[in-house]
mmCIF file of C-alpha atoms and ligand atoms in Angstrom:
data_model
loop_
_atom_site.group_PDB
_atom_site.id
_atom_site.type_symbol
_atom_site.label_atom_id
_atom_site.label_comp_id
_atom_site.label_asym_id
_atom_site.label_seq_id
_atom_site.Cartn_x
_atom_site.Cartn_y
_atom_site.Cartn_z
ATOM 1 C CA UNK A 1 41.731 -4.414 116.024
ATOM 2 C CA UNK A 2 42.706 -7.572 114.232
ATOM 3 C CA UNK A 3 42.324 -7.928 110.490
ATOM 4 C CA UNK A 4 41.230 -11.407 109.477
ATOM 5 C CA UNK A 5 41.072 -12.894 106.006
ATOM 6 C CA UNK A 6 39.008 -16.024 106.104
ATOM 7 C CA UNK A 7 39.503 -18.408 103.143
ATOM 8 C CA UNK A 8 39.600 -15.715 100.464
ATOM 9 C CA UNK A 9 39.394 -16.793 96.849
ATOM 10 C CA UNK A 10 39.219 -14.406 93.918
ATOM 11 C CA UNK A 11 38.833 -15.453 90.329
ATOM 12 C CA UNK A 12 38.797 -13.339 87.182
ATOM 13 C CA UNK A 13 37.257 -15.526 84.504
ATOM 14 C CA UNK A 14 39.579 -18.498 84.276
ATOM 15 C CA UNK A 15 42.359 -16.855 86.300
ATOM 16 C CA UNK A 16 42.516 -17.562 90.002
ATOM 17 C CA UNK A 17 44.295 -14.521 91.467
ATOM 18 C CA UNK A 18 43.963 -15.566 95.130
ATOM 19 C CA UNK A 19 43.186 -19.056 96.347
ATOM 20 C CA UNK A 20 41.885 -19.931 99.770
ATOM 21 C CA UNK A 21 43.960 -17.336 101.610
ATOM 22 C CA UNK A 22 43.527 -17.116 105.370
ATOM 23 C CA UNK A 23 45.498 -14.537 107.318
ATOM 24 C CA UNK A 24 45.354 -12.918 110.691
ATOM 25 C CA UNK A 25 47.020 -9.551 111.016
ATOM 26 C CA UNK A 26 47.462 -8.589 114.652
ATOM 27 C CA UNK A 27 46.906 -5.041 115.825
ATOM 28 C CA UNK A 28 49.893 -2.720 115.904
ATOM 29 C CA UNK A 29 52.097 -4.969 113.811
ATOM 30 C CA UNK A 30 53.750 -4.777 110.437
ATOM 31 C CA UNK A 31 52.712 -7.649 108.227
ATOM 32 C CA UNK A 32 54.621 -8.401 105.027
ATOM 33 C CA UNK A 33 53.039 -9.873 101.934
ATOM 34 C CA UNK A 34 55.609 -11.211 99.517
ATOM 35 C CA UNK A 35 55.266 -12.682 96.087
ATOM 36 C CA UNK A 36 56.498 -12.473 92.527
ATOM 37 C CA UNK A 37 54.667 -10.471 89.849
ATOM 38 C CA UNK A 38 51.123 -11.713 89.514
ATOM 39 C CA UNK A 39 51.187 -13.655 92.799
ATOM 40 C CA UNK A 40 48.019 -11.941 94.017
ATOM 41 C CA UNK A 41 49.207 -9.206 96.389
ATOM 42 C CA UNK A 42 47.371 -6.258 94.863
ATOM 43 C CA UNK A 43 44.186 -8.289 94.489
ATOM 44 C CA UNK A 44 44.393 -9.210 98.193
ATOM 45 C CA UNK A 45 44.732 -5.545 99.159
ATOM 46 C CA UNK A 46 41.821 -4.497 96.988
ATOM 47 C CA UNK A 47 39.685 -7.116 98.666
ATOM 48 C CA UNK A 48 40.757 -5.967 102.143
ATOM 49 C CA UNK A 49 39.706 -2.380 101.525
ATOM 50 C CA UNK A 50 36.545 -3.370 99.701
ATOM 51 C CA UNK A 51 37.508 -2.232 96.184
ATOM 52 C CA UNK A 52 36.910 -5.792 95.016
ATOM 53 C CA UNK A 53 34.478 -8.418 96.226
ATOM 54 C CA UNK A 54 35.993 -11.792 97.037
ATOM 55 C CA UNK A 55 34.580 -14.672 95.001
ATOM 56 C CA UNK A 56 34.612 -16.709 98.207
ATOM 57 C CA UNK A 57 35.553 -16.005 101.802
ATOM 58 C CA UNK A 58 35.331 -12.990 104.080
ATOM 59 C CA UNK A 59 37.403 -10.165 105.487
ATOM 60 C CA UNK A 60 36.827 -8.983 109.020
ATOM 61 C CA UNK A 61 38.300 -6.011 110.691
ATOM 62 C CA UNK A 62 37.578 -5.837 114.346
ATOM 63 C CA UNK A 63 34.943 -8.513 113.850
ATOM 64 C CA UNK A 64 33.027 -6.938 110.960
ATOM 65 C CA UNK A 65 33.470 -5.770 107.350
ATOM 66 C CA UNK A 66 35.520 -2.740 106.292
ATOM 67 C CA UNK A 67 32.536 -0.535 105.535
ATOM 68 C CA UNK A 68 32.313 3.036 104.293
ATOM 69 C CA UNK A 69 32.043 4.249 107.905
ATOM 70 C CA UNK A 70 35.271 2.486 108.773
ATOM 71 C CA UNK A 71 37.091 3.614 105.655
ATOM 72 C CA UNK A 72 38.210 6.796 107.400
ATOM 73 C CA UNK A 73 40.342 4.619 109.634
ATOM 74 C CA UNK A 74 42.092 3.008 106.687
ATOM 75 C CA UNK A 75 45.008 4.377 104.678
ATOM 76 C CA UNK A 76 45.921 2.962 101.274
ATOM 77 C CA UNK A 77 48.921 3.534 99.066
ATOM 78 C CA UNK A 78 47.952 1.874 95.795
ATOM 79 C CA UNK A 79 50.487 0.329 93.477
ATOM 80 C CA UNK A 80 49.459 2.536 90.590
ATOM 81 C CA UNK A 81 50.315 5.958 91.904
ATOM 82 C CA UNK A 82 47.740 8.570 91.108
ATOM 83 C CA UNK A 83 47.880 12.171 92.178
ATOM 84 C CA UNK A 84 46.439 15.033 90.130
ATOM 85 C CA UNK A 85 49.438 16.339 88.204
ATOM 86 C CA UNK A 86 48.213 19.918 87.834
ATOM 87 C CA UNK A 87 47.327 20.462 91.485
ATOM 88 C CA UNK A 88 49.744 21.838 94.026
ATOM 89 C CA UNK A 89 50.782 19.447 96.782
ATOM 90 C CA UNK A 90 48.990 21.518 99.406
ATOM 91 C CA UNK A 91 45.722 21.772 97.419
ATOM 92 C CA UNK A 92 45.798 18.090 96.678
ATOM 93 C CA UNK A 93 46.307 17.019 100.257
ATOM 94 C CA UNK A 94 43.731 19.446 101.589
ATOM 95 C CA UNK A 95 41.274 17.900 99.152
ATOM 96 C CA UNK A 96 42.105 14.339 100.161
ATOM 97 C CA UNK A 97 42.200 15.175 103.871
ATOM 98 C CA UNK A 98 38.795 16.882 103.675
ATOM 99 C CA UNK A 99 37.364 13.756 102.060
ATOM 100 C CA UNK A 100 38.456 11.899 105.170
ATOM 101 C CA UNK A 101 36.784 14.390 107.441
ATOM 102 C CA UNK A 102 39.849 16.352 108.565
ATOM 103 C CA UNK A 103 39.845 20.082 109.239
ATOM 104 C CA UNK A 104 41.863 22.244 106.874
ATOM 105 C CA UNK A 105 44.094 23.658 109.610
ATOM 106 C CA UNK A 106 44.918 20.141 110.872
ATOM 107 C CA UNK A 107 45.696 18.976 107.352
ATOM 108 C CA UNK A 108 48.150 21.832 106.775
ATOM 109 C CA UNK A 109 49.806 21.251 110.138
ATOM 110 C CA UNK A 110 50.218 17.528 109.520
ATOM 111 C CA UNK A 111 51.401 18.101 105.975
ATOM 112 C CA UNK A 112 54.012 20.620 107.102
ATOM 113 C CA UNK A 113 55.404 18.184 109.609
ATOM 114 C CA UNK A 114 55.524 15.319 107.088
ATOM 115 C CA UNK A 115 57.211 17.421 104.414
ATOM 116 C CA UNK A 116 59.734 18.542 106.994
ATOM 117 C CA UNK A 117 60.329 14.958 107.998
ATOM 118 C CA UNK A 118 60.819 13.889 104.390
ATOM 119 C CA UNK A 119 63.204 16.836 103.941
ATOM 120 C CA UNK A 120 61.114 18.507 101.236
ATOM 121 C CA UNK A 121 59.325 21.468 102.893
ATOM 122 C CA UNK A 122 59.621 23.442 99.642
ATOM 123 C CA UNK A 123 57.164 21.069 97.904
ATOM 124 C CA UNK A 124 54.185 22.534 99.724
ATOM 125 C CA UNK A 125 53.333 24.896 96.891
ATOM 126 C CA UNK A 126 54.702 22.967 93.939
ATOM 127 C CA UNK A 127 52.560 21.234 91.381
ATOM 128 C CA UNK A 128 52.699 17.450 91.548
ATOM 129 C CA UNK A 129 53.848 17.202 87.922
ATOM 130 C CA UNK A 130 56.955 19.224 88.794
ATOM 131 C CA UNK A 131 58.186 16.539 91.196
ATOM 132 C CA UNK A 132 60.226 13.471 90.308
ATOM 133 C CA UNK A 133 58.482 10.096 90.431
ATOM 134 C CA UNK A 134 60.109 9.104 93.727
ATOM 135 C CA UNK A 135 59.145 12.403 95.297
ATOM 136 C CA UNK A 136 55.567 12.072 94.059
ATOM 137 C CA UNK A 137 55.558 8.743 95.807
ATOM 138 C CA UNK A 138 56.519 10.361 99.089
ATOM 139 C CA UNK A 139 53.627 12.796 98.679
ATOM 140 C CA UNK A 140 51.275 9.917 97.994
ATOM 141 C CA UNK A 141 52.552 8.127 101.073
ATOM 142 C CA UNK A 142 51.755 11.272 103.075
ATOM 143 C CA UNK A 143 48.254 11.264 101.598
ATOM 144 C CA UNK A 144 47.783 7.702 102.863
ATOM 145 C CA UNK A 145 48.836 8.506 106.442
ATOM 146 C CA UNK A 146 47.776 12.121 106.944
ATOM 147 C CA UNK A 147 44.565 11.162 108.757
ATOM 148 C CA UNK A 148 46.433 8.798 111.112
ATOM 149 C CA UNK A 149 44.740 5.587 110.001
ATOM 150 C CA UNK A 150 44.408 2.596 112.300
ATOM 151 C CA UNK A 151 44.998 0.256 109.381
ATOM 152 C CA UNK A 152 47.522 1.117 106.692
ATOM 153 C CA UNK A 153 47.877 -0.811 103.439
ATOM 154 C CA UNK A 154 51.001 -0.094 101.429
ATOM 155 C CA UNK A 155 51.369 -1.679 98.000
ATOM 156 C CA UNK A 156 55.077 -1.684 97.119
ATOM 157 C CA UNK A 157 55.857 1.440 99.161
ATOM 158 C CA UNK A 158 59.609 1.294 98.573
ATOM 159 C CA UNK A 159 59.705 0.593 94.861
ATOM 160 C CA UNK A 160 61.440 3.272 92.828
ATOM 161 C CA UNK A 161 62.904 5.099 95.840
ATOM 162 C CA UNK A 162 66.594 5.798 96.311
ATOM 163 C CA UNK A 163 68.297 4.303 99.404
ATOM 164 C CA UNK A 164 68.050 7.511 101.452
ATOM 165 C CA UNK A 165 64.313 7.763 100.811
ATOM 166 C CA UNK A 166 63.815 4.053 101.485
ATOM 167 C CA UNK A 167 65.332 4.649 104.930
ATOM 168 C CA UNK A 168 63.158 7.724 105.555
ATOM 169 C CA UNK A 169 60.035 5.814 104.632
ATOM 170 C CA UNK A 170 61.010 2.751 106.671
ATOM 171 C CA UNK A 171 61.530 4.945 109.719
ATOM 172 C CA UNK A 172 58.117 6.535 109.140
ATOM 173 C CA UNK A 173 56.475 3.117 108.851
ATOM 174 C CA UNK A 174 58.116 1.970 112.091
ATOM 175 C CA UNK A 175 56.979 5.117 113.912
ATOM 176 C CA UNK A 176 53.409 4.638 112.710
ATOM 177 C CA UNK A 177 53.553 1.109 114.064
ATOM 178 C CA UNK A 178 54.869 2.394 117.407
ATOM 179 C CA UNK A 179 51.835 4.665 117.521
ATOM 180 C CA UNK A 180 49.508 1.698 117.144
ATOM 181 C CA UNK A 181 48.768 1.557 113.407
ATOM 182 C CA UNK A 182 48.464 -1.949 111.928
ATOM 183 C CA UNK A 183 50.394 -2.029 108.680
ATOM 184 C CA UNK A 184 50.273 -4.466 105.801
ATOM 185 C CA UNK A 185 52.727 -3.978 103.004
ATOM 186 C CA UNK A 186 53.749 -5.834 99.915
ATOM 187 C CA UNK A 187 57.190 -6.051 98.462
ATOM 188 C CA UNK A 188 59.328 -7.986 96.067
ATOM 189 C CA UNK A 189 62.331 -7.310 98.235
ATOM 190 C CA UNK A 190 62.793 -9.942 100.895
ATOM 191 C CA UNK A 191 65.271 -7.863 102.867
ATOM 192 C CA UNK A 192 62.684 -5.127 103.500
ATOM 193 C CA UNK A 193 60.239 -7.672 104.783
ATOM 194 C CA UNK A 194 62.864 -9.397 106.953
ATOM 195 C CA UNK A 195 63.811 -6.092 108.468
ATOM 196 C CA UNK A 196 60.359 -4.728 109.250
ATOM 197 C CA UNK A 197 57.916 -7.574 109.799
ATOM 198 C CA UNK A 198 57.107 -9.961 112.587
ATOM 199 C CA UNK A 199 54.613 -11.889 110.495
ATOM 200 C CA UNK A 200 54.927 -12.663 106.814
ATOM 201 C CA UNK A 201 53.054 -14.447 104.103
ATOM 202 C CA UNK A 202 54.502 -15.422 100.777
ATOM 203 C CA UNK A 203 52.116 -15.981 97.921
ATOM 204 C CA UNK A 204 52.789 -18.072 94.882
ATOM 205 C CA UNK A 205 50.082 -18.140 92.222
ATOM 206 C CA UNK A 206 47.596 -16.839 94.767
ATOM 207 C CA UNK A 207 48.383 -19.495 97.384
ATOM 208 C CA UNK A 208 50.359 -18.947 100.584
ATOM 209 C CA UNK A 209 53.486 -21.108 100.577
ATOM 210 C CA UNK A 210 55.112 -19.573 103.644
ATOM 211 C CA UNK A 211 53.053 -18.057 106.407
ATOM 212 C CA UNK A 212 53.564 -17.215 110.053
ATOM 213 C CA UNK A 213 55.858 -15.530 112.521
ATOM 214 C CA UNK A 214 59.168 -14.825 110.820
ATOM 215 C CA UNK A 215 61.285 -16.046 113.740
ATOM 216 C CA UNK A 216 59.287 -19.243 113.906
ATOM 217 C CA UNK A 217 59.536 -19.819 110.156
ATOM 218 C CA UNK A 218 63.302 -19.480 110.346
ATOM 219 C CA UNK A 219 63.666 -21.664 113.399
ATOM 220 C CA UNK A 220 61.518 -24.456 112.099
ATOM 221 C CA UNK A 221 63.436 -24.454 108.818
ATOM 222 C CA UNK A 222 66.357 -25.924 110.801
ATOM 223 C CA UNK A 223 69.061 -25.397 108.226
ATOM 224 C CA UNK A 224 71.479 -22.573 108.696
ATOM 225 C CA UNK A 225 74.132 -20.799 106.687
ATOM 226 C CA UNK A 226 77.764 -20.898 107.647
ATOM 227 C CA UNK A 227 80.021 -18.157 106.318
ATOM 228 C CA UNK A 228 83.742 -18.792 106.386
ATOM 229 C CA UNK A 229 86.464 -16.415 105.211
ATOM 230 C CA UNK A 230 89.921 -17.928 105.182
ATOM 231 C CA UNK A 231 93.284 -17.597 103.455
ATOM 232 C CA UNK A 232 93.311 -21.199 102.262
ATOM 233 C CA UNK A 233 91.239 -23.326 99.910
ATOM 234 C CA UNK A 234 87.864 -24.289 101.415
ATOM 235 C CA UNK A 235 86.654 -26.459 98.532
ATOM 236 C CA UNK A 236 87.213 -29.606 100.588
ATOM 237 C CA UNK A 237 84.157 -28.646 102.679
ATOM 238 C CA UNK A 238 81.895 -29.473 99.741
ATOM 239 C CA UNK A 239 82.246 -33.126 100.653
ATOM 240 C CA UNK A 240 81.756 -32.813 104.403
ATOM 241 C CA UNK A 241 78.788 -34.635 105.947
ATOM 242 C CA UNK A 242 75.933 -32.264 106.711
ATOM 243 C CA UNK A 243 76.963 -29.682 104.073
ATOM 244 C CA UNK A 244 73.973 -29.270 101.773
ATOM 245 C CA UNK A 245 75.183 -26.529 99.461
ATOM 246 C CA UNK A 246 78.475 -24.756 98.873
ATOM 247 C CA UNK A 247 78.855 -21.299 97.306
ATOM 248 C CA UNK A 248 82.135 -19.503 96.770
ATOM 249 C CA UNK A 249 82.179 -15.835 97.757
ATOM 250 C CA UNK A 250 84.986 -13.277 97.779
ATOM 251 C CA UNK A 251 87.354 -14.292 100.591
ATOM 252 C CA UNK A 252 85.726 -17.654 101.246
ATOM 253 C CA UNK A 253 82.465 -19.533 101.076
ATOM 254 C CA UNK A 254 78.916 -19.793 102.374
ATOM 255 C CA UNK A 255 77.631 -23.259 103.187
ATOM 256 C CA UNK A 256 74.125 -24.377 103.901
ATOM 257 C CA UNK A 257 74.342 -26.913 106.697
ATOM 258 C CA UNK A 258 71.788 -29.266 108.162
ATOM 259 C CA UNK A 259 72.322 -28.475 111.860
ATOM 260 C CA UNK A 260 74.547 -26.641 114.323
ATOM 261 C CA UNK A 261 76.704 -29.632 115.191
ATOM 262 C CA UNK A 262 77.911 -29.692 111.585
ATOM 263 C CA UNK A 263 79.329 -26.186 112.158
ATOM 264 C CA UNK A 264 81.131 -27.466 115.224
ATOM 265 C CA UNK A 265 82.643 -30.308 113.266
ATOM 266 C CA UNK A 266 83.732 -27.978 110.448
ATOM 267 C CA UNK A 267 85.294 -25.634 113.003
ATOM 268 C CA UNK A 268 87.579 -28.457 114.147
ATOM 269 C CA UNK A 269 88.576 -29.381 110.590
ATOM 270 C CA UNK A 270 89.782 -25.814 109.972
ATOM 271 C CA UNK A 271 92.375 -26.010 112.744
ATOM 272 C CA UNK A 272 95.961 -25.939 111.545
ATOM 273 C CA UNK A 273 95.071 -25.252 107.902
ATOM 274 C CA UNK A 274 95.806 -21.528 107.965
ATOM 275 C CA UNK A 275 94.364 -18.186 108.932
ATOM 276 C CA UNK A 276 90.568 -17.932 109.416
ATOM 277 C CA UNK A 277 89.189 -14.386 109.404
ATOM 278 C CA UNK A 278 85.528 -15.159 109.759
ATOM 279 C CA UNK A 279 83.451 -18.052 110.993
ATOM 280 C CA UNK A 280 79.829 -17.117 111.347
ATOM 281 C CA UNK A 281 76.613 -19.070 111.694
ATOM 282 C CA UNK A 282 73.724 -17.175 110.094
ATOM 283 C CA UNK A 283 69.970 -17.662 110.213
ATOM 284 C CA UNK A 284 68.540 -18.854 106.891
ATOM 285 C CA UNK A 285 67.241 -16.008 104.768
ATOM 286 C CA UNK A 286 63.658 -15.889 103.532
ATOM 287 C CA UNK A 287 65.099 -16.455 100.097
ATOM 288 C CA UNK A 288 66.693 -19.762 101.201
ATOM 289 C CA UNK A 289 63.343 -20.842 102.595
ATOM 290 C CA UNK A 290 61.492 -19.750 99.490
ATOM 291 C CA UNK A 291 63.834 -21.681 97.206
ATOM 292 C CA UNK A 292 63.223 -24.828 99.211
ATOM 293 C CA UNK A 293 59.444 -24.431 99.363
ATOM 294 C CA UNK A 294 58.890 -23.275 95.817
ATOM 295 C CA UNK A 295 61.677 -25.246 94.201
ATOM 296 C CA UNK A 296 62.831 -22.140 92.361
ATOM 297 C CA UNK A 297 64.614 -18.891 93.022
ATOM 298 C CA UNK A 298 62.459 -15.912 93.990
ATOM 299 C CA UNK A 299 63.753 -13.168 91.730
HETATM 300 P P1 ATP B 1 52.650 -7.438 90.920
HETATM 301 O O1 ATP B 1 53.779 -7.736 91.837
HETATM 302 O O2 ATP B 1 53.043 -7.592 89.482
HETATM 303 O O3 ATP B 1 51.940 -6.168 91.211
HETATM 304 P P2 ATP B 1 50.543 -8.933 92.296
HETATM 305 O O4 ATP B 1 51.091 -9.947 93.223
HETATM 306 O O5 ATP B 1 50.059 -7.656 92.883
HETATM 307 O O6 ATP B 1 51.576 -8.647 91.122
HETATM 308 P P3 ATP B 1 47.876 -9.171 91.190
HETATM 309 O O7 ATP B 1 47.890 -7.814 90.535
HETATM 310 O O8 ATP B 1 47.065 -9.335 92.410
HETATM 311 O O9 ATP B 1 49.366 -9.650 91.478
HETATM 312 O O10 ATP B 1 47.414 -10.208 90.094
HETATM 313 C C1 ATP B 1 47.165 -11.586 90.363
HETATM 314 C C2 ATP B 1 46.612 -12.273 89.137
HETATM 315 O O11 ATP B 1 45.297 -11.815 88.881
HETATM 316 C C3 ATP B 1 47.397 -12.014 87.851
HETATM 317 O O12 ATP B 1 47.421 -13.208 87.120
HETATM 318 C C4 ATP B 1 46.581 -10.963 87.145
HETATM 319 O O13 ATP B 1 46.757 -11.053 85.747
HETATM 320 C C5 ATP B 1 45.171 -11.293 87.574
HETATM 321 N N1 ATP B 1 44.307 -10.091 87.644
HETATM 322 C C6 ATP B 1 44.415 -9.080 88.533
HETATM 323 N N2 ATP B 1 43.441 -8.166 88.355
HETATM 324 C C7 ATP B 1 42.706 -8.587 87.298
HETATM 325 C C8 ATP B 1 41.556 -8.084 86.617
HETATM 326 N N3 ATP B 1 40.961 -6.944 86.993
HETATM 327 N N4 ATP B 1 41.083 -8.812 85.598
HETATM 328 C C9 ATP B 1 41.657 -9.980 85.220
HETATM 329 N N5 ATP B 1 42.739 -10.507 85.818
HETATM 330 C C10 ATP B 1 43.267 -9.835 86.855
#
């Protein structure tokens, strides 16, 4: 079931939150929506699940709107986390699972397995308010996936989590994808998106500035990064033809070069100058591409 956004525009008074956004999110894929604060990510999600009406344009899921009947097939982790603080984790999830038409016994079984997986089985009977913020987030993630949705929308799922929990959640997201769930998630962190997504879209002021298959975006960018670690001064490379930028790093430098043959040429110039410990041609990062397209750094 493909999710299609067809020329979506959303305005709030004079503010245009999303402008003419068209996306196609293939079934069983992880799609990454990137963008700085206020770029329009949350608004896009709210439109997808029908919490907001688009000012213009349409959203189709499997050819028609995400209606109430279909909402049971959708999971949503909103950016503003909201569980009932006084309720126990089990009570809370039984309540939410029942709303989605699940049987109590199935809810408890699923919940047990998720808590086990997230290494917190003891939370079953704790009140939400007793858990740390990051751990509440894990519980809310479970509430978004408990009913095995076909479409999962995750607004900043990794924010505020420690590295171990980020890994646990990433693994869970990848497994859900393997089982056929289409996942759309937003993030400020380019490395999460690079790691998980085949397709990405980067919004700036509500408009997509980068959009498509990640591999394709990188390939068509052309420029690459060349990392060199050496025991001698590499500053002379600043003035080599085809070197677009030069940054010093510990042990050496990273150059942005225009094409692969420039790397070949540089390789020859290094001969006889001293010991080279690393010479590596890297794909451009999404950040490099963003800087070029937006004319400014992302963070
Ligand atoms: P963040 O990363 O900070 O969560 P975002 O990319 O999710 O940002 P949105 O929350 O979608 O961005 O906001 C996009 C723009 O729309 C912002 O300028 C915001 O102020 C505006 N906006 C969002 N919701 C409303 C609303 N209900 N009323 C008025 N303006 C709104």
